[in-house]
PDB file of C-alpha atoms in Angstrom:
ATOM      1  CA  MET R   1      -6.407   9.509 -17.241  1.00 89.00           C
ATOM      2  CA  SER R   2      -9.957   8.314 -16.071  1.00 91.00           C
ATOM      3  CA  MET R   3     -11.939   6.196 -13.857  1.00 90.00           C
ATOM      4  CA  LYS R   4     -14.881   4.010 -14.328  1.00 90.00           C
ATOM      5  CA  ARG R   5     -16.873   1.570 -12.155  1.00 90.00           C
ATOM      6  CA  GLU R   6     -16.394  -1.839 -13.095  1.00 90.00           C
ATOM      7  CA  GLY R   7     -17.709  -4.913 -10.952  1.00 86.00           C
ATOM      8  CA  ASP R   8     -16.999  -4.342  -7.308  1.00 87.00           C
ATOM      9  CA  GLY R   9     -14.506  -1.432  -7.618  1.00 92.00           C
ATOM     10  CA  ILE R  10     -13.150   1.246  -9.556  1.00 95.00           C
ATOM     11  CA  LEU R  11     -10.750   0.854 -12.775  1.00 96.00           C
ATOM     12  CA  ILE R  12      -7.881   3.649 -13.429  1.00 96.00           C
ATOM     13  CA  THR R  13      -6.731   3.851 -17.052  1.00 96.00           C
ATOM     14  CA  GLU R  14      -4.588   6.245 -18.971  1.00 95.00           C
ATOM     15  CA  GLY R  15      -5.877   6.093 -22.413  1.00 93.00           C
ATOM     16  CA  ASP R  16      -6.678   2.521 -23.405  1.00 92.00           C
ATOM     17  CA  GLN R  17      -4.285   1.336 -20.689  1.00 95.00           C
ATOM     18  CA  LYS R  18      -5.043   0.165 -17.278  1.00 97.00           C
ATOM     19  CA  VAL R  19      -3.118   1.345 -14.510  1.00 98.00           C
ATOM     20  CA  ALA R  20      -4.830  -0.088 -11.293  1.00 98.00           C
ATOM     21  CA  PHE R  21      -8.074  -1.164  -9.818  1.00 97.00           C
ATOM     22  CA  TYR R  22      -9.338  -0.260  -6.637  1.00 97.00           C
ATOM     23  CA  ALA R  23     -11.280  -2.714  -4.798  1.00 94.00           C
ATOM     24  CA  LYS R  24     -14.258  -0.972  -2.941  1.00 92.00           C
ATOM     25  CA  GLU R  25     -16.164  -3.726  -2.011  1.00 85.00           C
ATOM     26  CA  ALA R  26     -15.780  -7.248  -0.767  1.00 74.00           C
ATOM     27  CA  PRO R  27     -16.044  -9.517  -3.961  1.00 66.00           C
ATOM     28  CA  ALA R  28     -17.908 -12.650  -4.077  1.00 57.00           C
ATOM     29  CA  MET R  29     -14.437 -14.815  -3.679  1.00 53.00           C
ATOM     30  CA  ASN R  30     -14.323 -13.300  -0.136  1.00 49.00           C
ATOM     31  CA  LEU R  31     -14.144 -15.458   3.000  1.00 51.00           C
ATOM     32  CA  ASP R  32     -15.152 -12.045   5.014  1.00 61.00           C
ATOM     33  CA  LYS R  33     -16.434  -8.708   4.663  1.00 63.00           C
ATOM     34  CA  GLY R  34     -13.347  -6.915   5.394  1.00 77.00           C
ATOM     35  CA  ARG R  35     -11.627  -7.566   1.938  1.00 89.00           C
ATOM     36  CA  ALA R  36     -11.851  -4.020   0.643  1.00 94.00           C
ATOM     37  CA  ASN R  37     -10.124  -1.048   0.354  1.00 96.00           C
ATOM     38  CA  TYR R  38      -6.841  -2.099  -1.565  1.00 97.00           C
ATOM     39  CA  PHE R  39      -5.562  -2.066  -5.222  1.00 98.00           C
ATOM     40  CA  HIS R  40      -5.385  -5.221  -7.361  1.00 97.00           C
ATOM     41  CA  PRO R  41      -4.540  -5.619 -10.077  1.00 98.00           C
ATOM     42  CA  VAL R  42      -1.713  -2.864 -10.526  1.00 98.00           C
ATOM     43  CA  TYR R  43       0.063  -3.040 -13.708  1.00 98.00           C
ATOM     44  CA  LEU R  44       3.274  -2.365 -15.389  1.00 98.00           C
ATOM     45  CA  PRO R  45       3.210   0.040 -17.847  1.00 97.00           C
ATOM     46  CA  ASP R  46       3.605  -2.512 -20.603  1.00 97.00           C
ATOM     47  CA  GLY R  47       0.143  -4.235 -19.086  1.00 97.00           C
ATOM     48  CA  THR R  48       1.908  -6.778 -16.941  1.00 98.00           C
ATOM     49  CA  VAL R  49      -0.354  -7.739 -13.611  1.00 98.00           C
ATOM     50  CA  ILE R  50       2.431  -7.262 -11.326  1.00 98.00           C
ATOM     51  CA  THR R  51       0.248  -7.755  -7.855  1.00 98.00           C
ATOM     52  CA  GLU R  52      -1.298 -10.866  -6.442  1.00 97.00           C
ATOM     53  CA  ASN R  53      -4.661 -11.063  -4.433  1.00 94.00           C
ATOM     54  CA  ALA R  54      -5.607 -14.109  -1.940  1.00 90.00           C
ATOM     55  CA  PRO R  55      -2.877 -16.432  -2.731  1.00 93.00           C
ATOM     56  CA  GLU R  56      -2.891 -19.939  -1.482  1.00 93.00           C
ATOM     57  CA  ASP R  57      -0.005 -19.462   0.949  1.00 94.00           C
ATOM     58  CA  HIS R  58      -1.352 -16.195   2.608  1.00 94.00           C
ATOM     59  CA  ILE R  59      -4.971 -15.684   1.147  1.00 92.00           C
ATOM     60  CA  HIS R  60      -5.080 -12.471   3.540  1.00 93.00           C
ATOM     61  CA  HIS R  61      -2.557 -10.613   1.068  1.00 95.00           C
ATOM     62  CA  ARG R  62      -4.064  -8.316  -1.408  1.00 96.00           C
ATOM     63  CA  GLY R  63      -2.124  -6.384  -3.687  1.00 98.00           C
ATOM     64  CA  ILE R  64      -1.068  -2.820  -2.546  1.00 98.00           C
ATOM     65  CA  PHE R  65      -2.709  -2.323   0.887  1.00 98.00           C
ATOM     66  CA  TRP R  66      -1.794  -1.025   4.451  1.00 98.00           C
ATOM     67  CA  ALA R  67      -2.774  -3.057   7.709  1.00 98.00           C
ATOM     68  CA  TRP R  68      -2.080  -3.984  11.052  1.00 98.00           C
ATOM     69  CA  HIS R  69      -2.085  -6.958  13.098  1.00 98.00           C
ATOM     70  CA  GLN R  70      -2.511  -5.277  16.623  1.00 98.00           C
ATOM     71  CA  VAL R  71      -5.597  -2.852  16.720  1.00 98.00           C
ATOM     72  CA  LEU R  72      -6.318  -2.047  20.464  1.00 98.00           C
ATOM     73  CA  ILE R  73      -8.902  -0.332  22.428  1.00 98.00           C
ATOM     74  CA  ASP R  74      -7.484   0.405  26.075  1.00 98.00           C
ATOM     75  CA  GLY R  75      -5.540  -2.709  25.594  1.00 97.00           C
ATOM     76  CA  THR R  76      -7.892  -5.188  24.119  1.00 98.00           C
ATOM     77  CA  SER R  77      -7.915  -6.481  20.721  1.00 98.00           C
ATOM     78  CA  ILE R  78     -10.769  -5.677  18.372  1.00 97.00           C
ATOM     79  CA  GLY R  79      -9.852  -7.318  15.618  1.00 96.00           C
ATOM     80  CA  ASP R  80      -7.010  -8.262  13.307  1.00 97.00           C
ATOM     81  CA  GLN R  81      -6.733  -5.786   9.846  1.00 97.00           C
ATOM     82  CA  TRP R  82      -3.658  -7.709   8.545  1.00 97.00           C
ATOM     83  CA  THR R  83      -5.551 -11.106   8.596  1.00 95.00           C
ATOM     84  CA  LEU R  84      -9.014  -9.528   7.995  1.00 94.00           C
ATOM     85  CA  SER R  85     -10.422 -11.317  11.292  1.00 94.00           C
ATOM     86  CA  ASP R  86     -12.966  -9.548  12.825  1.00 94.00           C
ATOM     87  CA  PHE R  87     -12.546  -6.262  10.776  1.00 95.00           C
ATOM     88  CA  ILE R  88     -14.425  -4.597   8.272  1.00 93.00           C
ATOM     89  CA  HIS R  89     -13.552  -2.068   5.964  1.00 94.00           C
ATOM     90  CA  ASP R  90     -16.719   0.344   5.159  1.00 93.00           C
ATOM     91  CA  VAL R  91     -15.935   2.386   2.204  1.00 94.00           C
ATOM     92  CA  LYS R  92     -18.103   5.339   2.540  1.00 95.00           C
ATOM     93  CA  SER R  93     -17.050   7.499  -0.628  1.00 94.00           C
ATOM     94  CA  VAL R  94     -14.818   7.768  -3.441  1.00 94.00           C
ATOM     95  CA  GLU R  95     -14.237  11.016  -5.350  1.00 94.00           C
ATOM     96  CA  PHE R  96     -11.994  11.348  -8.704  1.00 92.00           C
ATOM     97  CA  PHE R  97     -10.497  14.254  -9.996  1.00 90.00           C
ATOM     98  CA  ARG R  98      -8.658  15.162 -13.373  1.00 87.00           C
ATOM     99  CA  LEU R  99      -6.012  17.501 -12.487  1.00 85.00           C
ATOM    100  CA  PRO R 100      -3.447  19.331 -15.068  1.00 79.00           C
ATOM    101  CA  GLN R 101       0.153  18.524 -15.548  1.00 76.00           C
ATOM    102  CA  GLY R 102      -0.986  14.812 -16.387  1.00 78.00           C
ATOM    103  CA  MET R 103      -2.188  13.398 -13.311  1.00 88.00           C
ATOM    104  CA  ALA R 104      -5.558  12.186 -11.777  1.00 93.00           C
ATOM    105  CA  MET R 105      -6.467  12.090  -8.075  1.00 95.00           C
ATOM    106  CA  MET R 106      -8.473   9.593  -5.862  1.00 96.00           C
ATOM    107  CA  LYS R 107      -9.866  10.579  -2.416  1.00 97.00           C
ATOM    108  CA  THR R 108     -11.421   7.956   0.014  1.00 97.00           C
ATOM    109  CA  ILE R 109     -12.874   7.670   3.040  1.00 98.00           C
ATOM    110  CA  VAL R 110     -13.067   4.483   4.881  1.00 97.00           C
ATOM    111  CA  HIS R 111     -14.593   3.766   8.274  1.00 97.00           C
ATOM    112  CA  TRP R 112     -12.860   0.859  10.370  1.00 97.00           C
ATOM    113  CA  LYS R 113     -15.517  -1.234  11.908  1.00 96.00           C
ATOM    114  CA  SER R 114     -15.208  -4.661  13.776  1.00 96.00           C
ATOM    115  CA  PRO R 115     -18.186  -6.744  15.257  1.00 94.00           C
ATOM    116  CA  LYS R 116     -16.069  -6.736  18.681  1.00 96.00           C
ATOM    117  CA  TYR R 117     -16.706  -2.911  18.869  1.00 97.00           C
ATOM    118  CA  ALA R 118     -20.266  -1.825  19.210  1.00 96.00           C
ATOM    119  CA  ALA R 119     -21.443  -4.704  17.174  1.00 95.00           C
ATOM    120  CA  GLY R 120     -19.961  -3.226  14.086  1.00 93.00           C
ATOM    121  CA  ALA R 121     -22.430  -0.413  14.117  1.00 95.00           C
ATOM    122  CA  ARG R 122     -20.028   2.197  14.845  1.00 97.00           C
ATOM    123  CA  PRO R 123     -16.280   3.103  13.359  1.00 98.00           C
ATOM    124  CA  PHE R 124     -13.336   3.240  15.472  1.00 98.00           C
ATOM    125  CA  VAL R 125     -10.981   4.916  13.076  1.00 98.00           C
ATOM    126  CA  GLU R 126     -11.447   7.020  10.152  1.00 98.00           C
ATOM    127  CA  GLU R 127      -9.434   6.696   7.187  1.00 98.00           C
ATOM    128  CA  LYS R 128      -8.574   9.438   4.324  1.00 98.00           C
ATOM    129  CA  ALA R 129      -6.872   8.405   1.658  1.00 98.00           C
ATOM    130  CA  THR R 130      -5.435  10.447  -1.164  1.00 98.00           C
ATOM    131  CA  VAL R 131      -3.785   8.406  -4.089  1.00 98.00           C
ATOM    132  CA  SER R 132      -2.578  10.195  -7.049  1.00 97.00           C
ATOM    133  CA  PHE R 133      -1.676   8.713 -10.393  1.00 97.00           C
ATOM    134  CA  PHE R 134       0.759  10.404 -12.772  1.00 96.00           C
ATOM    135  CA  GLU R 135       0.912   9.874 -16.414  1.00 95.00           C
ATOM    136  CA  GLN R 136       3.556   7.575 -17.598  1.00 95.00           C
ATOM    137  CA  ARG R 137       6.988   9.206 -18.070  1.00 93.00           C
ATOM    138  CA  ARG R 138       9.434   7.105 -20.272  1.00 93.00           C
ATOM    139  CA  ASN R 139       9.281   3.627 -18.837  1.00 97.00           C
ATOM    140  CA  TYR R 140       7.682   4.283 -15.431  1.00 98.00           C
ATOM    141  CA  ARG R 141       4.721   5.384 -13.502  1.00 97.00           C
ATOM    142  CA  ILE R 142       4.440   6.724 -10.230  1.00 98.00           C
ATOM    143  CA  ILE R 143       1.346   6.106  -7.909  1.00 98.00           C
ATOM    144  CA  GLN R 144       1.236   8.330  -4.739  1.00 98.00           C
ATOM    145  CA  PHE R 145      -0.269   7.371  -1.278  1.00 98.00           C
ATOM    146  CA  ARG R 146      -1.256   9.911   1.478  1.00 98.00           C
ATOM    147  CA  ILE R 147      -2.955   7.959   4.217  1.00 98.00           C
ATOM    148  CA  GLN R 148      -4.650   9.798   6.931  1.00 98.00           C
ATOM    149  CA  LEU R 149      -5.764   7.947  10.043  1.00 98.00           C
ATOM    150  CA  ARG R 150      -7.857   9.588  13.088  1.00 98.00           C
ATOM    151  CA  SER R 151      -9.179   7.774  15.848  1.00 98.00           C
ATOM    152  CA  GLN R 152     -12.948   7.752  16.823  1.00 98.00           C
ATOM    153  CA  VAL R 153     -12.646   6.545  20.344  1.00 98.00           C
ATOM    154  CA  ASN R 154     -10.342   6.859  23.481  1.00 98.00           C
ATOM    155  CA  GLY R 155      -7.418   4.412  23.777  1.00 98.00           C
ATOM    156  CA  LEU R 156      -6.736   3.463  20.445  1.00 98.00           C
ATOM    157  CA  MET R 157      -3.491   1.830  19.506  1.00 98.00           C
ATOM    158  CA  LEU R 158      -2.195   0.159  15.911  1.00 98.00           C
ATOM    159  CA  GLY R 159       0.754  -2.115  16.141  1.00 98.00           C
ATOM    160  CA  GLY R 160       2.599  -4.559  13.784  1.00 98.00           C
ATOM    161  CA  SER R 161       3.105  -8.303  14.402  1.00 98.00           C
ATOM    162  CA  ASP R 162       3.600  -8.816  18.281  1.00 98.00           C
ATOM    163  CA  ASP R 163       6.651 -10.933  17.252  1.00 97.00           C
ATOM    164  CA  SER R 164      10.255  -9.751  16.375  1.00 97.00           C
ATOM    165  CA  LYS R 165       9.423  -9.158  12.784  1.00 97.00           C
ATOM    166  CA  GLY R 166       6.681  -6.308  14.003  1.00 97.00           C
ATOM    167  CA  TYR R 167       5.812  -6.217  10.200  1.00 97.00           C
ATOM    168  CA  GLY R 168       2.492  -4.015   9.357  1.00 98.00           C
ATOM    169  CA  GLY R 169       1.826  -0.801   7.697  1.00 98.00           C
ATOM    170  CA  PHE R 170       2.203  -0.112   3.912  1.00 98.00           C
ATOM    171  CA  SER R 171       2.794  -3.418   2.120  1.00 98.00           C
ATOM    172  CA  ALA R 172       2.602  -4.888  -1.575  1.00 98.00           C
ATOM    173  CA  ARG R 173       1.959  -8.507  -2.564  1.00 98.00           C
ATOM    174  CA  ILE R 174       4.147  -8.913  -5.749  1.00 98.00           C
ATOM    175  CA  ASP R 175       4.417 -11.471  -8.248  1.00 97.00           C
ATOM    176  CA  LEU R 176       7.781 -12.272  -7.811  1.00 97.00           C
ATOM    177  CA  PRO R 177      10.119 -14.061 -10.383  1.00 97.00           C
ATOM    178  CA  ASP R 178      13.098 -16.437  -9.447  1.00 97.00           C
ATOM    179  CA  ASP R 179      15.557 -13.952 -10.065  1.00 97.00           C
ATOM    180  CA  VAL R 180      13.956 -11.105  -7.888  1.00 98.00           C
ATOM    181  CA  ARG R 181      16.737  -8.534  -6.596  1.00 98.00           C
ATOM    182  CA  PHE R 182      16.402  -6.070  -3.725  1.00 98.00           C
ATOM    183  CA  SER R 183      18.165  -2.847  -3.659  1.00 97.00           C
ATOM    184  CA  SER R 184      18.216   0.716  -1.963  1.00 97.00           C
ATOM    185  CA  GLU R 185      20.568   3.651  -2.816  1.00 94.00           C
ATOM    186  CA  GLY R 186      22.487   1.569  -5.292  1.00 91.00           C
ATOM    187  CA  LYS R 187      23.285  -1.405  -2.937  1.00 95.00           C
ATOM    188  CA  LYS R 188      21.871  -4.900  -3.112  1.00 97.00           C
ATOM    189  CA  VAL R 189      20.053  -5.747  -0.026  1.00 98.00           C
ATOM    190  CA  GLU R 190      19.508  -9.319   1.412  1.00 97.00           C
ATOM    191  CA  PRO R 191      15.949 -10.426   3.018  1.00 97.00           C
ATOM    192  CA  HIS R 192      15.829 -11.386   6.443  1.00 96.00           C
ATOM    193  CA  LYS R 193      13.294 -12.760   8.700  1.00 96.00           C
ATOM    194  CA  ASN R 194      13.128  -9.427  10.840  1.00 97.00           C
ATOM    195  CA  ALA R 195      13.074  -5.916   9.342  1.00 97.00           C
ATOM    196  CA  VAL R 196      16.260  -4.802   7.305  1.00 98.00           C
ATOM    197  CA  GLN R 197      17.964  -1.207   7.536  1.00 96.00           C
ATOM    198  CA  ALA R 198      18.128   0.108   4.136  1.00 96.00           C
ATOM    199  CA  GLY R 199      17.334   3.693   2.743  1.00 95.00           C
ATOM    200  CA  LYS R 200      14.043   5.608   2.150  1.00 96.00           C
ATOM    201  CA  TYR R 201      12.981   3.554  -0.845  1.00 98.00           C
ATOM    202  CA  MET R 202      13.282  -0.148  -1.631  1.00 98.00           C
ATOM    203  CA  ASN R 203      13.633  -1.593  -5.734  1.00 98.00           C
ATOM    204  CA  VAL R 204      12.240  -4.818  -6.109  1.00 98.00           C
ATOM    205  CA  SER R 205      13.388  -5.801  -9.563  1.00 98.00           C
ATOM    206  CA  GLY R 206      13.609  -8.732 -12.199  1.00 98.00           C
ATOM    207  CA  SER R 207      12.155 -10.628 -14.935  1.00 98.00           C
ATOM    208  CA  MET R 208       8.823  -9.259 -14.169  1.00 97.00           C
ATOM    209  CA  ALA R 209       7.608  -7.798 -17.272  1.00 97.00           C
ATOM    210  CA  LYS R 210       6.166  -9.528 -20.605  1.00 96.00           C
ATOM    211  CA  ASN R 211       8.362 -12.326 -22.255  1.00 94.00           C
ATOM    212  CA  GLY R 212      10.599 -12.610 -19.110  1.00 94.00           C
ATOM    213  CA  HIS R 213      11.801  -8.851 -19.665  1.00 97.00           C
ATOM    214  CA  HIS R 214      13.123  -6.728 -16.808  1.00 98.00           C
ATOM    215  CA  GLY R 215      10.888  -4.437 -14.485  1.00 98.00           C
ATOM    216  CA  GLY R 216       9.981  -3.667 -11.159  1.00 98.00           C
ATOM    217  CA  VAL R 217       8.207  -1.948  -8.483  1.00 98.00           C
ATOM    218  CA  LEU R 218      10.164   0.613  -6.598  1.00 98.00           C
ATOM    219  CA  ILE R 219       8.456   1.588  -2.780  1.00 98.00           C
ATOM    220  CA  TYR R 220       9.198   5.068  -1.558  1.00 98.00           C
ATOM    221  CA  SER R 221       8.731   6.196   1.991  1.00 98.00           C
ATOM    222  CA  ALA R 222       8.602   9.965   2.403  1.00 97.00           C
ATOM    223  CA  ASN R 223       8.018   9.518   6.197  1.00 97.00           C
ATOM    224  CA  SER R 224      10.308  10.893   8.997  1.00 94.00           C
ATOM    225  CA  PHE R 225       9.290   8.236  11.994  1.00 93.00           C
ATOM    226  CA  ASP R 226      12.099   5.914  13.204  1.00 92.00           C
ATOM    227  CA  THR R 227      10.939   2.878  11.060  1.00 93.00           C
ATOM    228  CA  SER R 228      10.990   5.241   7.638  1.00 94.00           C
ATOM    229  CA  THR R 229      14.040   3.072   6.729  1.00 96.00           C
ATOM    230  CA  GLN R 230      13.145  -0.450   7.754  1.00 97.00           C
ATOM    231  CA  TRP R 231      11.769  -3.240   5.438  1.00 98.00           C
ATOM    232  CA  ILE R 232      10.371  -6.538   5.983  1.00 98.00           C
ATOM    233  CA  LEU R 233      11.461  -8.142   2.543  1.00 98.00           C
ATOM    234  CA  ARG R 234      10.580 -11.746   1.401  1.00 98.00           C
ATOM    235  CA  ASN R 235      11.806 -13.453  -1.904  1.00 96.00           C
ATOM    236  CA  LYS R 236       8.851 -15.690  -2.417  1.00 95.00           C
ATOM    237  CA  GLU R 237       5.404 -16.200  -1.268  1.00 94.00           C
ATOM    238  CA  SER R 238       5.023 -13.248   0.884  1.00 96.00           C
ATOM    239  CA  MET R 239       4.643  -9.410   0.786  1.00 97.00           C
ATOM    240  CA  GLN R 240       7.104  -6.668   1.014  1.00 98.00           C
ATOM    241  CA  ASN R 241       6.336  -3.991   3.803  1.00 98.00           C
ATOM    242  CA  ALA R 242       7.502  -0.533   4.667  1.00 98.00           C
ATOM    243  CA  VAL R 243       7.483  -0.999   8.494  1.00 97.00           C
ATOM    244  CA  TRP R 244       5.425   1.390  10.778  1.00 98.00           C
ATOM    245  CA  PRO R 245       5.164   1.352  13.747  1.00 98.00           C
ATOM    246  CA  GLY R 246       6.896  -2.067  14.311  1.00 97.00           C
ATOM    247  CA  ARG R 247       5.964  -4.317  17.261  1.00 97.00           C
ATOM    248  CA  GLU R 248       5.111  -1.958  19.854  1.00 97.00           C
ATOM    249  CA  PRO R 249       1.659  -0.017  19.434  1.00 98.00           C
ATOM    250  CA  VAL R 250       1.126   3.382  19.115  1.00 98.00           C
ATOM    251  CA  ALA R 251      -1.505   5.653  19.709  1.00 98.00           C
ATOM    252  CA  LEU R 252      -3.985   7.522  17.473  1.00 98.00           C
ATOM    253  CA  SER R 253      -5.473  10.614  18.170  1.00 98.00           C
ATOM    254  CA  LYS R 254      -8.905  11.700  17.970  1.00 97.00           C
ATOM    255  CA  VAL R 255      -7.775  15.374  17.260  1.00 97.00           C
ATOM    256  CA  THR R 256      -4.647  15.667  15.081  1.00 97.00           C
ATOM    257  CA  PRO R 257      -4.495  12.848  12.436  1.00 97.00           C
ATOM    258  CA  LEU R 258      -1.595  10.555  11.631  1.00 97.00           C
ATOM    259  CA  VAL R 259      -0.356  11.115   7.954  1.00 98.00           C
ATOM    260  CA  LEU R 260       1.556   8.177   6.276  1.00 98.00           C
ATOM    261  CA  LYS R 261       3.120   9.138   2.794  1.00 98.00           C
ATOM    262  CA  TYR R 262       4.424   6.419   0.285  1.00 98.00           C
ATOM    263  CA  ALA R 263       4.798   6.173  -3.270  1.00 98.00           C
ATOM    264  CA  VAL R 264       4.982   3.316  -5.622  1.00 98.00           C
ATOM    265  CA  VAL R 265       7.045   3.618  -9.077  1.00 98.00           C
ATOM    266  CA  LEU R 266       5.972   0.812 -11.527  1.00 98.00           C
ATOM    267  CA  TYR R 267       8.589   0.166 -14.330  1.00 98.00           C
ATOM    268  CA  THR R 268       9.560  -1.860 -17.173  1.00 98.00           C
ATOM    269  CA  GLY R 269      13.018  -2.066 -18.430  1.00 97.00           C
ATOM    270  CA  ARG R 270      15.938  -0.508 -16.641  1.00 95.00           C
ATOM    271  CA  LEU R 271      15.222   2.294 -13.967  1.00 96.00           C
ATOM    272  CA  ASN R 272      17.174   5.706 -13.796  1.00 95.00           C
ATOM    273  CA  GLU R 273      16.967   5.943 -10.136  1.00 94.00           C
ATOM    274  CA  LYS R 274      18.374   9.382 -10.151  1.00 94.00           C
ATOM    275  CA  ARG R 275      15.772  10.597 -12.411  1.00 96.00           C
ATOM    276  CA  VAL R 276      13.038   9.071 -10.616  1.00 97.00           C
ATOM    277  CA  LEU R 277      14.353   9.984  -7.004  1.00 96.00           C
ATOM    278  CA  LYS R 278      14.126  13.489  -8.546  1.00 96.00           C
ATOM    279  CA  ASP R 279      10.573  13.003  -9.747  1.00 96.00           C
ATOM    280  CA  LEU R 280       9.506  11.591  -6.021  1.00 96.00           C
ATOM    281  CA  GLN R 281      11.417  14.186  -4.137  1.00 94.00           C
ATOM    282  CA  LYS R 282       9.268  16.773  -6.040  1.00 94.00           C
ATOM    283  CA  LEU R 283       6.077  15.699  -4.592  1.00 94.00           C
ATOM    284  CA  GLU R 284       3.584  17.575  -2.842  1.00 93.00           C
ATOM    285  CA  TRP R 285       2.232  15.921   0.315  1.00 93.00           C
ATOM    286  CA  ASP R 286       0.326  18.579   2.039  1.00 86.00           C
TER     287      ASP R 286
END
């Protein structure tokens, strides 16, 4: 596993195989300064690009990302991280470590800023993320995300969309085929307008690999909060979202960081979910 600086970000590879690209800086295509701190392209083991970035239907969608509509200080909106309106991701540092047992780790520190707060001069949230990349096993690869958020101000709150959908949090904009299928715990899941209740993971599959072969993305939540089994799902022209916290905003502490824990499994062919879930349950989060 290795990384190298390339253009506006950092490319993660395993041997000569591309794994994912981290967007460290806003690229020239941007309409704003906030479009950074996300992963795109992300690749299936056969080299297929599985994510989309800035699609025409939702130009603010961006690969694998985490974001919220409601970013409030003392009840007043200071920006929309989801749509990148009045929002800046200031990536302060990126570190990369090769580790034993076939994995590598990226650590980032990102300051959340807005022209509506201190004219963009000071951060109101410090984000520390640890992203672990595991070498491919059989026909799948695991990427683990541990996202730590700590407020820098009093009265800071985060919330999903202020409607019945309440979407927000860890999300993936996936290139969906016509035969896309959603499943969790061995059962098919049907998308609805609002969040659906399912298991701790969501398997999004279909003819996603090269030449129309089967493949998919499994999103796993290792969290214990109330919405850990709620999912916003779409079968075309949208993202897939592991809901947190929902419509009602929650406070971020200046002392004790909030920690969000997710993993993504990228695979081609058919996935042995029992084997993969055993791997996911062995992941270390602290």
